[in-house]
Coordinates of C-alpha atoms in Angstrom, one line a residue:
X1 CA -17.1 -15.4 -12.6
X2 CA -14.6 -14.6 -15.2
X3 CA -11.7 -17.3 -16.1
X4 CA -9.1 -15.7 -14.0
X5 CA -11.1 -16.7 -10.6
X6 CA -11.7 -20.0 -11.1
X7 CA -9.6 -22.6 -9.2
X8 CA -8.2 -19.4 -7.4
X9 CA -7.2 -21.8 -4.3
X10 CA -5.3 -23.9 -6.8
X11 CA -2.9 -20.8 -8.7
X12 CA 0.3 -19.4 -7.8
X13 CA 0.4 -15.8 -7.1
X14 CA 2.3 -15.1 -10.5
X15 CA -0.5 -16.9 -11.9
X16 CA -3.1 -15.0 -10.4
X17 CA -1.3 -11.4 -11.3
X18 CA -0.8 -12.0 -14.8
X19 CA -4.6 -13.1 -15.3
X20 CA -6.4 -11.7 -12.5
X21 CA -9.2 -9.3 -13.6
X22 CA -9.8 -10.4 -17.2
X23 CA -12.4 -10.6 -18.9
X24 CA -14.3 -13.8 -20.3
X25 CA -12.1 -14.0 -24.1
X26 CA -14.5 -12.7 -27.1
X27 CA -13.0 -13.3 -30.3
X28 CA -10.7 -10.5 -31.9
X29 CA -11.2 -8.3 -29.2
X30 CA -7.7 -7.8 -27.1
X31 CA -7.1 -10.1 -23.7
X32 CA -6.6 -7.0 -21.6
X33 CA -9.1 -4.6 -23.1
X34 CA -8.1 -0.8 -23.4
X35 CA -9.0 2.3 -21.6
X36 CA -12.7 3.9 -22.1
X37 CA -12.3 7.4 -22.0
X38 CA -16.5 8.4 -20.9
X39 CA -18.2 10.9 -19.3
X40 CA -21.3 9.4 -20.3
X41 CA -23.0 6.7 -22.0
X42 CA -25.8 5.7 -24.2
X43 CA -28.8 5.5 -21.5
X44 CA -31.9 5.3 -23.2
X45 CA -35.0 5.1 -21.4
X46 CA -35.0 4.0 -17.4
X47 CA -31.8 4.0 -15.7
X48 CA -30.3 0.0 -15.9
X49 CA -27.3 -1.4 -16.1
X50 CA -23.7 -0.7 -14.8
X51 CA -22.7 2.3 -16.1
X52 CA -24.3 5.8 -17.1
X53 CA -21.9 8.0 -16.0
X54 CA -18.0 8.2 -15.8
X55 CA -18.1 9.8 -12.1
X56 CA -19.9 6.5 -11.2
X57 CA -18.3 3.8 -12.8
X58 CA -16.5 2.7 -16.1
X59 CA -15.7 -0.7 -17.4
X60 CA -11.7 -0.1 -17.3
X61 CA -12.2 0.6 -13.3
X62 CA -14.6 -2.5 -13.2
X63 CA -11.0 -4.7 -14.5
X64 CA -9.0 -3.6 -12.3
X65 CA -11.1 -3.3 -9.0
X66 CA -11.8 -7.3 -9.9
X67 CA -8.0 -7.6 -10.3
X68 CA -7.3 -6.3 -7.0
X69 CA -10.1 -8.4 -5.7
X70 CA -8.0 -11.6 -6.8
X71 CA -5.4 -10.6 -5.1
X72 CA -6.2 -9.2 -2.0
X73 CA -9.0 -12.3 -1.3
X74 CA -7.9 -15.2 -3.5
X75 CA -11.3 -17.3 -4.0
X76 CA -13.6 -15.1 -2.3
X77 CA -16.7 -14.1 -3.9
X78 CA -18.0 -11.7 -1.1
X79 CA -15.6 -8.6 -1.3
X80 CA -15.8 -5.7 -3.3
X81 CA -12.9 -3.0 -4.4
X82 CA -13.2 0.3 -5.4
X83 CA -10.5 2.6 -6.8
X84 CA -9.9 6.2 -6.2
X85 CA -7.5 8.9 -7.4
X86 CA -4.7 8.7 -4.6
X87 CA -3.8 6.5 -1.9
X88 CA -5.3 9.5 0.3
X89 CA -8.5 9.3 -1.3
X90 CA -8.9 5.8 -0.2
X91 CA -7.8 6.4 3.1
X92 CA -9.8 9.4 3.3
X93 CA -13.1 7.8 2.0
X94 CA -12.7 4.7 5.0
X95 CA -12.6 7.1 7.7
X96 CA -15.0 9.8 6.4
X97 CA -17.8 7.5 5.7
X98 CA -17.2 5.8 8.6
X99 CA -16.3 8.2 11.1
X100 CA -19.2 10.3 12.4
X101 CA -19.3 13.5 15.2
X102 CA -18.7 11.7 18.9
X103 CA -16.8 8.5 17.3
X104 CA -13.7 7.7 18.7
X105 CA -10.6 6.1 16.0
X106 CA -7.6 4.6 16.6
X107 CA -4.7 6.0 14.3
X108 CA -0.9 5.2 14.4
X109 CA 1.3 7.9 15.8
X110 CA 4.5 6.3 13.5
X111 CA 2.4 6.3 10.2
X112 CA 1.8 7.9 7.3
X113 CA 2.9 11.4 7.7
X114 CA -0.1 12.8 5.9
X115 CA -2.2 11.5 8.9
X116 CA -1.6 14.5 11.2
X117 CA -3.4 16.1 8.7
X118 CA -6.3 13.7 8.7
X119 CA -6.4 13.6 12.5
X120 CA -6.6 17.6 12.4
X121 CA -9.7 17.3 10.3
X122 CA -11.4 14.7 11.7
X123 CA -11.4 16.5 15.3
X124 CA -12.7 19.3 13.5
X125 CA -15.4 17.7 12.6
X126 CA -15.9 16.7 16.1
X127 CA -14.2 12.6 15.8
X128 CA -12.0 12.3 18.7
X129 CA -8.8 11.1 17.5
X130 CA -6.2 8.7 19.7
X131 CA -3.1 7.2 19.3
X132 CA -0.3 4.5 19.3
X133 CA 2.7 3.6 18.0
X134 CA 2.7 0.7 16.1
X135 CA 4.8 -1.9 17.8
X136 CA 3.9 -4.2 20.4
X137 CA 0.2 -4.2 21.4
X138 CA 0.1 -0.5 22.2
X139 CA -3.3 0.3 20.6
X140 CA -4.7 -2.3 23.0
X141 CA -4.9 0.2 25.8
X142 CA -6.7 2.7 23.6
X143 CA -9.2 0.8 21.7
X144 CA -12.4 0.7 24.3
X145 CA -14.7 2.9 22.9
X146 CA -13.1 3.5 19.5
X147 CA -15.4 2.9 16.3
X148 CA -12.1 2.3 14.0
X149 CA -9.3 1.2 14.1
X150 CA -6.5 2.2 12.0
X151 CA -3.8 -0.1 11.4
X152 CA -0.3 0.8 9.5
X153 CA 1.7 -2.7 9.0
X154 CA 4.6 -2.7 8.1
X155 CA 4.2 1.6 9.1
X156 CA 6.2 4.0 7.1
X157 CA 8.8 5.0 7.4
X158 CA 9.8 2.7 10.4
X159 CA 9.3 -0.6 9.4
X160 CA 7.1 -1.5 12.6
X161 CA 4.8 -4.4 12.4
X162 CA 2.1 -5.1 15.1
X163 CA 0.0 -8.1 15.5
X164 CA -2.8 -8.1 13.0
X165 CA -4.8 -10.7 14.2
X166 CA -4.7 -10.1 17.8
X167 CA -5.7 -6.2 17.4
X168 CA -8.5 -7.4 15.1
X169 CA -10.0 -9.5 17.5
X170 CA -10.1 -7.4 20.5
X171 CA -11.3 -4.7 18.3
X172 CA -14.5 -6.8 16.9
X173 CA -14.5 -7.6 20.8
X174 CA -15.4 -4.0 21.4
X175 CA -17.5 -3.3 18.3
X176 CA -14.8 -1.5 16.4
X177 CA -14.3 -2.0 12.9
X178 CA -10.9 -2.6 11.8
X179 CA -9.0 -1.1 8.3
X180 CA -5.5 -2.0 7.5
X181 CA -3.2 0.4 5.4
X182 CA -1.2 -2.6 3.5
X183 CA 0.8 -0.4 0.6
X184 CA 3.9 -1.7 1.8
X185 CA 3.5 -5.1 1.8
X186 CA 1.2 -5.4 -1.0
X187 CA -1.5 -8.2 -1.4
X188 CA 1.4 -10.5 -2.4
X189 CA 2.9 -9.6 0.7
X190 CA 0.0 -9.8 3.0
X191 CA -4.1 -10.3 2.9
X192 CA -5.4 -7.9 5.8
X193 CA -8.9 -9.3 4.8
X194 CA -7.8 -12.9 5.5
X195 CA -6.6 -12.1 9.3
X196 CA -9.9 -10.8 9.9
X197 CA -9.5 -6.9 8.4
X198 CA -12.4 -5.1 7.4
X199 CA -10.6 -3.4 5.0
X200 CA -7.4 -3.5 2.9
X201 CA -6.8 0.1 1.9
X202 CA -3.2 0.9 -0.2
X203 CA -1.6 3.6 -2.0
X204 CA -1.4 1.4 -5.7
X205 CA 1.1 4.4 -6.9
X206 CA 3.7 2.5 -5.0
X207 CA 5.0 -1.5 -5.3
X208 CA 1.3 -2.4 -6.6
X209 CA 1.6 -0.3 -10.4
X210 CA 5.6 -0.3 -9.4
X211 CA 6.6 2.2 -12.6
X212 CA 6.4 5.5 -10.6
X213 CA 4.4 7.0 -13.3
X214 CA 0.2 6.3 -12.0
X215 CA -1.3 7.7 -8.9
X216 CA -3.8 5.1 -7.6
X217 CA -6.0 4.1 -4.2
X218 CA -8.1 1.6 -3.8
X219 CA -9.7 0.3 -0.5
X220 CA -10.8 -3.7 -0.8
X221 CA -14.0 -4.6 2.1
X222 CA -16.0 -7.4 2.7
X223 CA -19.0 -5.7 4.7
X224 CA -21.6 -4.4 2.0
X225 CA -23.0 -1.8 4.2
X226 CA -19.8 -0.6 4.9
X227 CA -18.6 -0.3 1.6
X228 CA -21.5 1.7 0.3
X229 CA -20.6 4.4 2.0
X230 CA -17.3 4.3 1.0
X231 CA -18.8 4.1 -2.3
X232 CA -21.0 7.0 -1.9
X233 CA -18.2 8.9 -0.7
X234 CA -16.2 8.4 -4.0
X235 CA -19.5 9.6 -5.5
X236 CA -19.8 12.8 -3.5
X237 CA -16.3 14.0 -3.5
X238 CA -15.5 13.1 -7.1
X239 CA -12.0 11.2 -6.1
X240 CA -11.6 8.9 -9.1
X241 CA -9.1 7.3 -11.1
X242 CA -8.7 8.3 -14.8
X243 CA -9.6 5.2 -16.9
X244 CA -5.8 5.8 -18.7
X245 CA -4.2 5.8 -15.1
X246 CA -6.5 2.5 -14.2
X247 CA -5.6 0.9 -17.3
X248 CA -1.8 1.6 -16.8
X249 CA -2.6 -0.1 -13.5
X250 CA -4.3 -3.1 -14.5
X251 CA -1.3 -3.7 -17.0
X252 CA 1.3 -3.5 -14.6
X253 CA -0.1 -5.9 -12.1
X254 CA 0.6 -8.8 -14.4
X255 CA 4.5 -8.4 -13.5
X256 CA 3.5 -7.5 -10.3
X257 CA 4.6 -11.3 -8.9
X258 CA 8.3 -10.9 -10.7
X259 CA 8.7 -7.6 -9.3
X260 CA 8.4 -8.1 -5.8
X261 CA 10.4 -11.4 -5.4
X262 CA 13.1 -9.3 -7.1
X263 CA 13.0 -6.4 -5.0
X264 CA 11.6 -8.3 -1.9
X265 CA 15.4 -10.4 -2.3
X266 CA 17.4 -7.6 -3.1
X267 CA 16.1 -5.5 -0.7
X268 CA 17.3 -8.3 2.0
X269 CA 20.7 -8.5 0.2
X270 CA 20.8 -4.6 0.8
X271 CA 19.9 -4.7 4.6
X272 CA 22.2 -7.8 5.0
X273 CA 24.9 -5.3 3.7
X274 CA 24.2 -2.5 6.1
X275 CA 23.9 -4.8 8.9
X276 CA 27.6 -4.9 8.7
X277 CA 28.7 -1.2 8.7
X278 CA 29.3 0.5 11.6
X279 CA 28.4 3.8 10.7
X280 CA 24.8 2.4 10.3
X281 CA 22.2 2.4 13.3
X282 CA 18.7 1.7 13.5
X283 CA 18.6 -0.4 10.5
X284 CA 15.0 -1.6 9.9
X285 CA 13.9 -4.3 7.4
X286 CA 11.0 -6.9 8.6
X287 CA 12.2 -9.7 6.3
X288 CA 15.4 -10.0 8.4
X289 CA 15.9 -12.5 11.5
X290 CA 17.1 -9.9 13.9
X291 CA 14.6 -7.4 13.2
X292 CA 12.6 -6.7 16.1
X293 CA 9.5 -7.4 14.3
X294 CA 10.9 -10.7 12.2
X295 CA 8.8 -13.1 14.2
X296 CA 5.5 -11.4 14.4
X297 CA 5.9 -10.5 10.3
X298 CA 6.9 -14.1 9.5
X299 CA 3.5 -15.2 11.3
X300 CA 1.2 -12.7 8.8
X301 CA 3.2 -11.6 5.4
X302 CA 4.0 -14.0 2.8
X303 CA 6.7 -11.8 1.9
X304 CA 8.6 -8.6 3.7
X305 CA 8.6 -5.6 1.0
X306 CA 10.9 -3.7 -0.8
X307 CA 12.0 -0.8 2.2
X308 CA 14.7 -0.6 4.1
X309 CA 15.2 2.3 6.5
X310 CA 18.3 2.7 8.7
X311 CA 20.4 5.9 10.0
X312 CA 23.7 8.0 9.5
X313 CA 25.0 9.7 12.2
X314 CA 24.3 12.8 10.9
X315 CA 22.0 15.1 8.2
X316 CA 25.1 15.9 6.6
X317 CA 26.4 12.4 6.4
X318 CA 23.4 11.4 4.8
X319 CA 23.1 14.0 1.9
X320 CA 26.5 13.0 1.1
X321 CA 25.6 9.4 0.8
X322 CA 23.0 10.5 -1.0
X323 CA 24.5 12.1 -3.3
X324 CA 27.0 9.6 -3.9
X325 CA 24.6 7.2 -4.9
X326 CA 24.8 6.3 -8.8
X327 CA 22.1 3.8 -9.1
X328 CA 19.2 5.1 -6.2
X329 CA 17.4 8.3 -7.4
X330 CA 16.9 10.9 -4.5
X331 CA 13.2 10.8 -4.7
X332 CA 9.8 10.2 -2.7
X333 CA 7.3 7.6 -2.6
X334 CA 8.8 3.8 -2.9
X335 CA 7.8 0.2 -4.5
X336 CA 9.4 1.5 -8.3
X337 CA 11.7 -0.4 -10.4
X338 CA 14.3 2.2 -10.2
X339 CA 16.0 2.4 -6.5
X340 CA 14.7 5.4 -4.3
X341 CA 16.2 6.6 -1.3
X342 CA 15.9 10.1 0.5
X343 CA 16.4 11.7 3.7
X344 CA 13.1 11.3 5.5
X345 CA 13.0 14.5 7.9
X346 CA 13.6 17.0 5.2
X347 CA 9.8 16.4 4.7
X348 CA 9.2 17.8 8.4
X349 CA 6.4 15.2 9.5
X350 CA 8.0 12.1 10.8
X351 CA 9.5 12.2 14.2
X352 CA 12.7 10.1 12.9
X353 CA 16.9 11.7 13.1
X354 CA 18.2 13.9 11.0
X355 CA 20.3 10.9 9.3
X356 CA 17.3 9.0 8.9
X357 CA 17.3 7.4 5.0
X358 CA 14.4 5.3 3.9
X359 CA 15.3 3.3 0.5
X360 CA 13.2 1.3 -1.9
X361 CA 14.8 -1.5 -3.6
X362 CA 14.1 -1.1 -7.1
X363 CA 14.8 -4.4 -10.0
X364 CA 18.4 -3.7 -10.4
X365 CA 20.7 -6.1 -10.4
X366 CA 21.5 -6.9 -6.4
X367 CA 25.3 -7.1 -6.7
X368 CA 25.4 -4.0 -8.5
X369 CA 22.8 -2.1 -6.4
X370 CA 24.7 -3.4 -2.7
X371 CA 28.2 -2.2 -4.4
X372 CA 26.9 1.1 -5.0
X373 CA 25.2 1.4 -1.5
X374 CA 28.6 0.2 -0.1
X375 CA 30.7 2.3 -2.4
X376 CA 28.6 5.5 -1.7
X377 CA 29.0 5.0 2.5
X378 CA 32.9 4.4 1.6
X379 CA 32.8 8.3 -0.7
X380 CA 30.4 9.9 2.3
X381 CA 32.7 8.9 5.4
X382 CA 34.2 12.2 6.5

């Protein structure tokens, strides 16, 4: 057990961040050791040991999958993480090595909007594919049967949350097994393993590395059997992280703890904000009391993330507000320390308006980031 487990019931989760995944200290060598850049390694004689070849393994992966470890199962000494290339890659490796021709899974009709994708190729390769939305107990009705389910919580972009524990249980009641998409919230936000998940799975390109500059996966599962196939599916299809991306990783996940408080506060300072502007509808943000999903998310995250979505009456008032914005970059993805916002349906794939915006609260200062949201709805009004 290296020194950043022990006592992990008794640390804080800053704590945790800044040492989790370190190795024992050796004298003059660095805390956080740096990347090893191998395709292969000294193997002499029969094959022992942990690593012999980079497709397989490499030390700076073994840091960081141990990091994410701490955090997603504080104290736990029977889970196992793996990383991969991409937040698809992980997804992708749960529900190809688990999914077989004739299986029936579960996936959320308001996620992800890569998953129409997924769903085509699973039911090409003969997985029935059904769906729900992710609010309320909608998947209920279409779990008998299924051999996965796929939970998104809070979903993207909507901002749904569903009960975690009460889907988990009737879908162990029915012999499914249960994986939990958790890149918004984060394992500071929320420990799918802990309310009964089978696996944590998360995009780390997002809030996780929070710099906007690694792409990262990783799924975290406590079932061994289950996770060797996940791990022989990283093996077959090659979808690994660079050891300079999982080093950049493993580095950033020592602030991890100050960047989400910061963002997780501002971010309700920003929805706060738009709660009182008229031109704004359908403004989404778990972490507030009037959000429709306030009381279930208060019962299963520890904190409520860094999105907010909400909508302008119309495309046109959006791009202006958009583009009014000094401080929120018009970009993708979310979780950064530089504020993103963009207009959702230009992407095509998510059944949301036209005036849809989803923003990610970045580590500005919150005074000057809700003045500039105000000022920009002020400069876009018609």
């Amino acid at each position: 057990m290296s020194e950043s487990t022990k006592d992990a019931d008794h640390t804080g989760d800053g704590t945790r961040a800044v040492r989790a995944g370190l190795p024992e200290p050796v004298k003059h060598e660095p805390t956080l050791p740096g990347p090893v850049f191998a395709a292969h390694f000294h193997l002499p004689g029969e094959v022992t040991g942990p690593y012999s070849y980079g497709r397989d393994d490499n030390p700076t992966w073994t840091n960081l999958e141990r990091a994410i470890g701490e955090l997603e199962a504080p104290g736990r000494d029977d889970v196992e993480t793996l990383v991969f290339a991409s937040g698809m890659a992980a997804i992708s490796a749960v529900l190809f090595s688990q999914l077989r021709a004739g299986d029936a899974v579960v996936l959320p009709s308001d996620g992800y909007q890569v998953l129409p994708l997924v769903r085509a190729q699973l039911e090409a390769y003969g997985v029935e594919v059904r769906t729900a939305p992710t609010g309320g107990d909608a998947q209920l009705e279409v779990l008998d049967g299924a051999r996965l389910l796929w939970i998104e919580s809070p979903s993207n972009p909507g901002l749904d949350v569903c009960d975690i524990r009460r889907l988990v249980e009737a879908a162990h009641a029915r012999g499914a097994l249960v994986a939990v998409d958790n890149t918004l919230a984060t394992p500071l936000g929320q420990r799918p393993l802990e309310l009964g998940a089978d696996f944590s799975v998360a995009s780390g390109t997002k809030q996780l590395t929070g710099h906007g500059d690694v792409l990262l996966g990783y799924v975290t599962g406590r079932d061994g059997e289950a996770m060797a196939a996940v791990r022989r599916w990283r093996k077959i299809v090659g979808a690994i992280s660079g050891p300079m991306e999982a080093w950049l990783a493993h580095r950033s996940i020592a602030t991890l703890q100050l960047r989400v408080d910061r963002q997780n506060a501002t971010a309700l300072a920003v929805a706060e904000a738009l709660r009182q502007r008229p031109e704004v509808s359908g403004l989404r943000y778990p972490g507030l009391p009037v959000d429709p999903s306030h009381k279930v998310a208060a019962q299963q995250m520890h904190r409520f993330g860094c999105v907010v979505s909400f909508t302008l009456p119309t495309r046109a008032r959006a791009e202006r507000f958009l583009e009014a914005l000094h401080l929120v970059e018009d970009a993708t993805s979310f979780g950064g320390v530089r504020s993103t916002a963009e207009r959702r349906r230009r992407w095509g794939g998510d059944a949301v308006p036209e005036g849809f915006i989803r923003m990610s609260v970045g580590a500005e200062d919150p005074e000057d980031l809700v003045a500039d949201v105000l000022r920009a709805l002020d400069e876009s009004a018609e």
